[in-house]
Short mmCIF file of C-alpha atoms and ligand atoms in Angstrom, two decimals:
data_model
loop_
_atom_site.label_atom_id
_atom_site.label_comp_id
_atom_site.label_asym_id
_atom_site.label_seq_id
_atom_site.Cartn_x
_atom_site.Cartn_y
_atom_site.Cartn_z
CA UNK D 1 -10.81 33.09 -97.77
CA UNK D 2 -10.51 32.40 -94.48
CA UNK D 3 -9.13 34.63 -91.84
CA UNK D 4 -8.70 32.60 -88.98
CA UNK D 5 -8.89 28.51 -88.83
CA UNK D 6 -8.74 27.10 -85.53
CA UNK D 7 -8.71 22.90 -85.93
CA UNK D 8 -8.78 20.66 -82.97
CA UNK D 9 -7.90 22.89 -80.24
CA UNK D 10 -7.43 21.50 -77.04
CA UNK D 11 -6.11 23.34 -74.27
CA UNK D 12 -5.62 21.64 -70.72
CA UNK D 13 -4.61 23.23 -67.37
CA UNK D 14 -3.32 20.44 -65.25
CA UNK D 15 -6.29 17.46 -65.13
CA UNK D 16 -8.41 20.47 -66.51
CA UNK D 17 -9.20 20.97 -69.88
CA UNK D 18 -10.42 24.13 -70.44
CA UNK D 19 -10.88 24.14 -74.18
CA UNK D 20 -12.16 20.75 -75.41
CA UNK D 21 -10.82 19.84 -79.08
CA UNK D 22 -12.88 22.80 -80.23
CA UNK D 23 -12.74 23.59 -84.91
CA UNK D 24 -14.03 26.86 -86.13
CA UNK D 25 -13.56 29.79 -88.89
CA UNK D 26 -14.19 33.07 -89.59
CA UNK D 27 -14.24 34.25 -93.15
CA UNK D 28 -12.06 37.48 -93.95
CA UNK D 29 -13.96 40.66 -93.27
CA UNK D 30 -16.72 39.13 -90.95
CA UNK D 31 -17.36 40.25 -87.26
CA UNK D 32 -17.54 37.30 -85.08
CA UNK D 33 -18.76 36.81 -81.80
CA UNK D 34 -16.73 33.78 -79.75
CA UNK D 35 -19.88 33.08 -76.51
CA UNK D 36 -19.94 31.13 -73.35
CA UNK D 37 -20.66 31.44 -70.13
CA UNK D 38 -18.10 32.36 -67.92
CA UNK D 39 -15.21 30.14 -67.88
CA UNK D 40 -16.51 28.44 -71.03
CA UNK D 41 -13.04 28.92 -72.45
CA UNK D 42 -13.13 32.14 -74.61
CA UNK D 43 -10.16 33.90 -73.34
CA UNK D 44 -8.26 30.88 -73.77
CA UNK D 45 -8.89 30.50 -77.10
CA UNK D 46 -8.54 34.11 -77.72
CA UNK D 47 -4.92 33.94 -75.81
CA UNK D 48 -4.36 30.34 -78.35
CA UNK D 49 -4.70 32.03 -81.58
CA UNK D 50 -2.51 34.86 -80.30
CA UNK D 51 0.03 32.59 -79.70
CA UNK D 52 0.21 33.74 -76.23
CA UNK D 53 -0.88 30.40 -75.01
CA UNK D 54 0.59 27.03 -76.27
CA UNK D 55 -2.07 24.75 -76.72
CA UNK D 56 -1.86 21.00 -76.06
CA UNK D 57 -3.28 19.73 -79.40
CA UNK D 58 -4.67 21.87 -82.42
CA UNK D 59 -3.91 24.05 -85.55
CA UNK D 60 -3.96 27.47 -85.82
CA UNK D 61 -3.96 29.21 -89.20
CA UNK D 62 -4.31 33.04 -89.80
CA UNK D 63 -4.97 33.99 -93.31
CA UNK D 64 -3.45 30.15 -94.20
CA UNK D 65 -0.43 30.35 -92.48
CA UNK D 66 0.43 28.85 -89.07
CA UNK D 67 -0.15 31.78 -86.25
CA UNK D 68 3.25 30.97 -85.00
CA UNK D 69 4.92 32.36 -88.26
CA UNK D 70 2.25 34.97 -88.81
CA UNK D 71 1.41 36.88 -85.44
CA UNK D 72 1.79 40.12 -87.45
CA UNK D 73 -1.38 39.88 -89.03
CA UNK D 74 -2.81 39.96 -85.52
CA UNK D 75 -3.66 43.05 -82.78
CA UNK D 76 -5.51 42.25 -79.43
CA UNK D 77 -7.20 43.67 -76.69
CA UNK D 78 -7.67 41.76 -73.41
CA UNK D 79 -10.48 42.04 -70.85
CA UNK D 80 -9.75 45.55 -69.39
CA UNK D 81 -7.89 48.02 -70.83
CA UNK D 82 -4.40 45.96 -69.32
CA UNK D 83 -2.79 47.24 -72.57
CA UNK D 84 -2.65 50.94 -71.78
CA UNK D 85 0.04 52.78 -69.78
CA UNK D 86 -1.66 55.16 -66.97
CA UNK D 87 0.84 57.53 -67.38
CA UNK D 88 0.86 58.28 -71.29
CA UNK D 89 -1.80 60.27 -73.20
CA UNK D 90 -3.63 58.66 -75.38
CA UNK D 91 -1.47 59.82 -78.41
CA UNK D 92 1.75 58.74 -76.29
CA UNK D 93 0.03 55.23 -75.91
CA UNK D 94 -0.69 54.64 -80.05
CA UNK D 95 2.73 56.44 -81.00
CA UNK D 96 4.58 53.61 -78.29
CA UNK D 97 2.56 50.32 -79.45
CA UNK D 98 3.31 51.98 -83.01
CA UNK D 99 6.94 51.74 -81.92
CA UNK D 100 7.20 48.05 -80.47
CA UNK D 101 5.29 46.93 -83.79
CA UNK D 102 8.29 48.82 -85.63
CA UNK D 103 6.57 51.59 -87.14
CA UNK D 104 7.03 55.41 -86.81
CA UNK D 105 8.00 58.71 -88.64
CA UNK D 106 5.37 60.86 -90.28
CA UNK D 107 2.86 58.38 -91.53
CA UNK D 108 2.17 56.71 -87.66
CA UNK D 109 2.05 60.18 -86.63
CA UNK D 110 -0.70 60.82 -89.17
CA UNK D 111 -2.50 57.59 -88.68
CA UNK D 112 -2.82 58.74 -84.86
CA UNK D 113 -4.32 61.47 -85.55
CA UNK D 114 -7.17 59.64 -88.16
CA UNK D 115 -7.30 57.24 -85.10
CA UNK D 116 -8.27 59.31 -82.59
CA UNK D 117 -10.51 61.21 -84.93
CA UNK D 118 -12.46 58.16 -85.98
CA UNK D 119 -12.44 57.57 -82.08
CA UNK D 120 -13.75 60.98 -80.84
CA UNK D 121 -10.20 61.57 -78.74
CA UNK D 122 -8.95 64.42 -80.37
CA UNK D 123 -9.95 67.01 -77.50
CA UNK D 124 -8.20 64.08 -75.44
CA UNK D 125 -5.66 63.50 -77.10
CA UNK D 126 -2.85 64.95 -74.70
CA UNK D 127 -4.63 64.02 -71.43
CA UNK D 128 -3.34 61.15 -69.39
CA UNK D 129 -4.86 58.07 -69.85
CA UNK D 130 -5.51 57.46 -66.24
CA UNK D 131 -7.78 60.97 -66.35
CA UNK D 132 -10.12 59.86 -68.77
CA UNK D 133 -13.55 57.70 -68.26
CA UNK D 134 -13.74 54.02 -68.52
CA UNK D 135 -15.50 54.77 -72.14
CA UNK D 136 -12.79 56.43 -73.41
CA UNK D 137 -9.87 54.41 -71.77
CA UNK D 138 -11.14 51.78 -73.88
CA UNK D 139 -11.80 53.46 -77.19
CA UNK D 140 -7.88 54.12 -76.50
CA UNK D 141 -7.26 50.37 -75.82
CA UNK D 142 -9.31 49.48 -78.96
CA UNK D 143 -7.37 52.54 -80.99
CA UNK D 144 -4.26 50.35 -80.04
CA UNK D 145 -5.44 47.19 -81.96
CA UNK D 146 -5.86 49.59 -85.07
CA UNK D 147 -2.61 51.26 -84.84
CA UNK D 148 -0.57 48.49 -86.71
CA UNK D 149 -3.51 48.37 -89.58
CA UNK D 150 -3.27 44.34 -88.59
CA UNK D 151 -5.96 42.29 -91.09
CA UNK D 152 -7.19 40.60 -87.76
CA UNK D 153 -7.86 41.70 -84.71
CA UNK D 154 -8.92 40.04 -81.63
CA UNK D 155 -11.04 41.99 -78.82
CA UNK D 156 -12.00 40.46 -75.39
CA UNK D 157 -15.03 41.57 -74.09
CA UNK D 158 -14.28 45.32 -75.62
CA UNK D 159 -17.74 46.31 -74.49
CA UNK D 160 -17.69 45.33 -70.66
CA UNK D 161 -18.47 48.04 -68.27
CA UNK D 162 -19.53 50.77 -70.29
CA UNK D 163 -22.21 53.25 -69.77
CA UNK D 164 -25.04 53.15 -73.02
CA UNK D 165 -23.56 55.88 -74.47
CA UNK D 166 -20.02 54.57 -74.81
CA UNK D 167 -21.65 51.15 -75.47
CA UNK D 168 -23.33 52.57 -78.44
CA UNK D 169 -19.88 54.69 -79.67
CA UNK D 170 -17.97 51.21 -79.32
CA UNK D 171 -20.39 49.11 -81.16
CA UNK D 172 -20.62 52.10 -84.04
CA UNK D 173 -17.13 52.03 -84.02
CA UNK D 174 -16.93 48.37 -84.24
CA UNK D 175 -18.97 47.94 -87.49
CA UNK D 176 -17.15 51.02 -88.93
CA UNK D 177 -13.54 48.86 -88.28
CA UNK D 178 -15.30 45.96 -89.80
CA UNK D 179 -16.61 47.52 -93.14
CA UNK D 180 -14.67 50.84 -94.07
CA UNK D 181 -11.11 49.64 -92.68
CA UNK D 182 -11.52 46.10 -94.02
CA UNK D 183 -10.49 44.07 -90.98
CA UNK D 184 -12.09 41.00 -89.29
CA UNK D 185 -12.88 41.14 -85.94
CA UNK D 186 -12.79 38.41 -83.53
CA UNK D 187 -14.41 39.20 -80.47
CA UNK D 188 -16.07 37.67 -77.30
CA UNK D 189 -18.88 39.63 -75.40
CA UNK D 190 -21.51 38.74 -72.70
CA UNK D 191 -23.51 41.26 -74.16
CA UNK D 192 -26.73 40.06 -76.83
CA UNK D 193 -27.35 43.25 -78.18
CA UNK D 194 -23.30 43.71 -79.22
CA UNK D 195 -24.04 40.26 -81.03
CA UNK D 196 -27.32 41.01 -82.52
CA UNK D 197 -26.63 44.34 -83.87
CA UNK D 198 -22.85 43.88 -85.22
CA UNK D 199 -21.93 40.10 -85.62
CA UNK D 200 -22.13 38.38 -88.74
CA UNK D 201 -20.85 34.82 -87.29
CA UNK D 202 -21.26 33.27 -83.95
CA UNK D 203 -19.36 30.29 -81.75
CA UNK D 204 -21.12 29.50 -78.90
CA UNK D 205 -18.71 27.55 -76.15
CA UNK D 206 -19.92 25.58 -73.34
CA UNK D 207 -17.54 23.92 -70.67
CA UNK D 208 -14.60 24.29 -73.45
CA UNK D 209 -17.12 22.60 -76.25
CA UNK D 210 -18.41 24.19 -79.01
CA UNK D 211 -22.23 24.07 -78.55
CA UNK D 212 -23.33 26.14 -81.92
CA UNK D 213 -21.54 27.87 -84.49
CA UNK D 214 -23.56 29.60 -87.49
CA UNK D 215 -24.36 32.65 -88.89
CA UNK D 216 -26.23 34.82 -86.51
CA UNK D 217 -28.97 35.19 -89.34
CA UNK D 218 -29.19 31.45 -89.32
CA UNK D 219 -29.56 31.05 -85.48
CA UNK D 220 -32.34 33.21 -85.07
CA UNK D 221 -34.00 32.26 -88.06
CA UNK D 222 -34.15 28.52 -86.95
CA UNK D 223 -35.38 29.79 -82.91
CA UNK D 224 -37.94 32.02 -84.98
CA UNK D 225 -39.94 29.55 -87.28
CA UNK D 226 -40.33 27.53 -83.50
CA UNK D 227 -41.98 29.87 -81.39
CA UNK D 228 -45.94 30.82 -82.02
CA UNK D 229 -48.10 33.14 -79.78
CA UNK D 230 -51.18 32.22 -79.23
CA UNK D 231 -52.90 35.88 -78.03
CA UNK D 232 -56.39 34.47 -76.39
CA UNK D 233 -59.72 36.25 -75.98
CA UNK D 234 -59.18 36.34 -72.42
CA UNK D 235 -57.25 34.72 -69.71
CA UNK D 236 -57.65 31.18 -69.71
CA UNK D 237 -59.19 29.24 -66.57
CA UNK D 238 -56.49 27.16 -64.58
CA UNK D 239 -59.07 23.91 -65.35
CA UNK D 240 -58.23 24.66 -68.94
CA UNK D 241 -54.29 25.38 -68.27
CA UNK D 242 -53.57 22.27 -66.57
CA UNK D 243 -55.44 20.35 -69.01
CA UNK D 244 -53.14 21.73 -71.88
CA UNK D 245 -50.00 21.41 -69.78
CA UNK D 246 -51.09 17.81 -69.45
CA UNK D 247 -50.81 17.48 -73.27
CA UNK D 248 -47.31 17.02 -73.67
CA UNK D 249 -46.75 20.34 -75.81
CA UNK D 250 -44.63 22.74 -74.08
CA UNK D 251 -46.55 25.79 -73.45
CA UNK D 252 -45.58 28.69 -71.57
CA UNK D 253 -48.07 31.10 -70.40
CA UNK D 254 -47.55 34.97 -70.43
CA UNK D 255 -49.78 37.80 -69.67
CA UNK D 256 -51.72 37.01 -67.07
CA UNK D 257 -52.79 33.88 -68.34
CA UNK D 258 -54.04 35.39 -71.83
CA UNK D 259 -50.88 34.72 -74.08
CA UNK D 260 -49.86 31.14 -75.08
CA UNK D 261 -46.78 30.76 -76.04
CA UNK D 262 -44.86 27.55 -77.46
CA UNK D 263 -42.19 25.92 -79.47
CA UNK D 264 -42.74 24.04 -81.87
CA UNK D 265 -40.91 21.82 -84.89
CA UNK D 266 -43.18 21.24 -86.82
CA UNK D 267 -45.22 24.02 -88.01
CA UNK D 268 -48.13 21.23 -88.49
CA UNK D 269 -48.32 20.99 -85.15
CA UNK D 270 -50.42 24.20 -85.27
CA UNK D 271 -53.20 22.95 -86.35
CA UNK D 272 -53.31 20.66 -83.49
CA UNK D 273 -52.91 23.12 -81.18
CA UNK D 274 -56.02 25.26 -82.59
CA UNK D 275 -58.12 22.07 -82.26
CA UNK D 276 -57.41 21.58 -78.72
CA UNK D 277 -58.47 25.11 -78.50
CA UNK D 278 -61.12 24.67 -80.13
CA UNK D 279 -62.08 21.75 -78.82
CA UNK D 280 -62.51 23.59 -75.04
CA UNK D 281 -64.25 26.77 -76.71
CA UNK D 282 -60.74 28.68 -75.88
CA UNK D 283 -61.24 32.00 -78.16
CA UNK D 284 -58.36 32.80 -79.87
CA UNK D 285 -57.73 36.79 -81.15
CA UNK D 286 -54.55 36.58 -82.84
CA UNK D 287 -51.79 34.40 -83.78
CA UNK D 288 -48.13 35.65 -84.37
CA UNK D 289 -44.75 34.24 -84.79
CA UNK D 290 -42.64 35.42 -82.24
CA UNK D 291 -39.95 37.86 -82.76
CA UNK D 292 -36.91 36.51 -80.89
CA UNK D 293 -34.40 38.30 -79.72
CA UNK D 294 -30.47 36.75 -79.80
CA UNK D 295 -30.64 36.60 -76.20
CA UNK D 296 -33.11 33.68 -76.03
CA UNK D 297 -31.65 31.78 -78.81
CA UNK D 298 -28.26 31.87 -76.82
CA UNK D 299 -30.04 30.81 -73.27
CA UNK D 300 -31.51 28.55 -75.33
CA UNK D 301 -28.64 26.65 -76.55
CA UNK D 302 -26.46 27.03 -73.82
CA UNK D 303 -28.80 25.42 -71.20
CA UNK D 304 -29.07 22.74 -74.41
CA UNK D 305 -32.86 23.18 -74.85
CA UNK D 306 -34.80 22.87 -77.67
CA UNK D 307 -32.36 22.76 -81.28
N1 ATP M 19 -3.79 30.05 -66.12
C1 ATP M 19 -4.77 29.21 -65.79
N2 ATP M 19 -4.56 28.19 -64.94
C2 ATP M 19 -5.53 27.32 -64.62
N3 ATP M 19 -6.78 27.38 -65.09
C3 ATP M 19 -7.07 28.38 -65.94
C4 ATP M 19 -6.08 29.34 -66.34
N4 ATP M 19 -6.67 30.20 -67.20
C5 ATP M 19 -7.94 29.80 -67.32
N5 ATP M 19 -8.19 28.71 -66.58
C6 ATP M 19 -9.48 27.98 -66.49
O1 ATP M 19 -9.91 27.67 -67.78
C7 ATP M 19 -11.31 27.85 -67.92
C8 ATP M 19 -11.59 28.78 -69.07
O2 ATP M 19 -11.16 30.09 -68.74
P1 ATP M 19 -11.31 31.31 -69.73
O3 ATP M 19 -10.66 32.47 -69.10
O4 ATP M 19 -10.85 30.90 -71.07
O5 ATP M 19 -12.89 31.49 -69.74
P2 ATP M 19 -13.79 32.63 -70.40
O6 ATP M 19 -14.77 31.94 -71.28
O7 ATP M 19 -12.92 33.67 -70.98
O8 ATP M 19 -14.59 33.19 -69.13
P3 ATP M 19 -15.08 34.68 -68.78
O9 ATP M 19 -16.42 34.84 -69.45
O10 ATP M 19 -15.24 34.62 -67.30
O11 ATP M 19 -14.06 35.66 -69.23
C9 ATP M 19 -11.80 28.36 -66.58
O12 ATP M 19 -12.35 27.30 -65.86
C10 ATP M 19 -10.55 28.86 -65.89
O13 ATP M 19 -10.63 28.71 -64.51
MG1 MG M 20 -12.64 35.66 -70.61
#
C-alpha cells in the first residue's frame, strides 16, 4: 500500500518551474528521504502534497485518495520550528494544535504527556517555548506533527541546526515514530548521515527533476560493487601516474600517492588493471572494495557522474 503517490507534478513560479513533472511513492510505514541541493524543489513539493501549494499539473494521492479530500491523514513541520508559539509551553503548544485538529478532553491530555515523555520534555514541560534550546524547540515542533496520531507526516529539514547530541535524540526519535507508532515519514534533510542511518527510500531532486529514486540499500549497493582500492607497496612514481592517467581508466590517487582508487563497471575490468600493474612492476599489498558512505553516492549523482 502506498502512502503517498505523487504523479506528474509540476509546479511553476511565473516563467520558473521549480518542480519539473516530477512521479514518486513511498510505501506505508517507510522513512523517506526527499534530496536536492538547495532550491532543487523539496519544500515545494513538501508544501504540494500538503495541499498548501496548488500545483500547475499533477496528482496527489495519500493513502489512495486525492490529498485535497484527505489532508487529515497528514501533520507537517516546516524548516524552523515556524509552527510553535514563543509564548506557550511546550504542553500549551501540543494541547492548542490538539485543539485546531479538533481533539481534546482527557485522552489529548494523556497523549501529551506520552509525547513529551517519548520526547524527553517532561522536566520542560511548563517552560516557555522561547526559553528552551534550539534541540528542544524542535523536538516540540516535531511533538506537534505527532499530536493528531496522523498516518503521514511530513518533516522539512527536522534535523537542521542541531548540536550532535540533539541530532542523535532526533534521529532516535525518528526511527522510533517510524517503527513503534506506525507512521511514514516523509522528510527532506541536507544531512547524509540522517539518510544513511534512518531512511529506507530515497528521491534525489535536481533543478525540480528527479535525478534517482531507490531504496537507499539499492543506491549504495550499486556505488559499492564500482569502486576498488588498489593499496600499493609504496607510493607510486609520477612517471608511472601519468602513464596510468593516460589510460583512459579513471583513477584517483589517495594517500600520498600509495592508494589507487577507481570506478569501475565492469568488475572484469580488474584484471586489466592488475596487468597494467603488473606490467610496470607496480607492487600491489592489498585490494579492497570500497566502503562508501551515502554521502558520495549522493555527490555522485547529483553532479550526474558515474550511474
Ligand atoms: N513563492 C515563491 N515564489 C517564487 N519562487 C519560489 C517560491 N518558492 C520557491 N521558489 C523557487 O523555487 C525553487 C525551489 O524552491 P524550494 O524551496 O522548493 O527548494 P528546496 O529544495 O526546498 O531548497 P532548500 O534546500 O534551500 O530548502 C527555488 O528556485 C526557489 O527560488
Ligand atoms: Mg527547502
Amino acid at each position: 500500500m502506498k502512502a503517498i503517490e505523487v504523479t506528474n507534478l509540476v509546479k511553476k513560479y511565473g516563467k520558473f518551474t521549480a518542480v519539473d513533472n516530477i512521479s514518486f511513492s513511498v510505501e506505508k510505514g517507510s522513512i523517506c528521504a526527499i534530496l536536492g541541493p538547495n532550491g532543487s524543489g523539496k519544500t515545494t513539493t513538501i508544501k504540494s502534497i500538503c495541499n498548501l501549494i496548488i500545483p500547475d499539473k499533477g496528482e496527489i494521492k495519500l493513502e489512495g485518495k486525492s490529498n485535497k479530500k484527505s489532508v487529515d491523514k497528514i501533520s507537517a513541520l516546516f524548516e524552523g520550528t515556524r509552527n510553535l508559539y514563543w509564548r506557550l509551553t511546550p504542553r500549551e503548544n501540543l494541547r492548542y494544535f490538539a485543539g485546531i485538529r479538533g481533539l481534546g478532553g482527557k485522552n489529548v491530555e494523556k497523549t501529551i504527556d506520552e509525547l513529551l515523555e517519548r520526547f524527553s520534555l517532561t522536566d520542560k514541560r511548563d517552560v516557555m517555548v522561547n526559553n528552551l534550546s534550539r534541540g528542544m524547540q524542535q523536538k516540540v515542533a516535531i511533538a506537534m506533527t505527532l499530536i493528531c496520531n496522523t498516518d503521514i507526516v511530513l518533516l522539512d529539514e527536522p534535523t537542521l541546526g542541531l548540536d550532535i547530541e540533539s541530532f542523535m535524540d532526533i534521529k532516535n526519535l525518528l526511527r522510533n515514530i517510524a517503527t513503534d507508532m506506525k507512521k511514514t515519514i516523509l522528510l527532506s534533510t541536507h544531512d547524509m548521515n540522517l539518510v544513511q542511518d534512518v531512511c529506507n527510500d530515497v528521491v534525489i531532486l535536481n533543478k525540480g527533476k528527479i535525478v534517482a529514486q531507490d531504496t537507499l540499500v539499492n543506491l549504495l549497493e550499486m556505488f559499492r560493487s564500482m569502486t576498488y582500492e588498489f593499496i600499493l607497496v609504496k607510493a607510486i612514481s609520477k612517471e608511472d601516474k601519468n602513464y596510468l592517467l593516460k589510460l583512459g581508466y579513471s583513477f584517483y590517487f589517495t594517500n600520498d600517492d600509495s592508494i589507487l582508487e577507481i570506478d569501475i563497471v565492469n568488475s572484469n575490468k580488474i584484471y586489466n588493471i592488475i596487468d597494467v600493474l603488473k606490467e610496470k612492476q607496480i607492487l600491489i599489498k592489498e585490494i579492497k572494495q570500497k566502503e562508501i558512505n551515502f554521502e558520495r553516492v549522493y555527490l555522485n549523482l547529483i553532479s550526474g557522474g558515474k550511474r
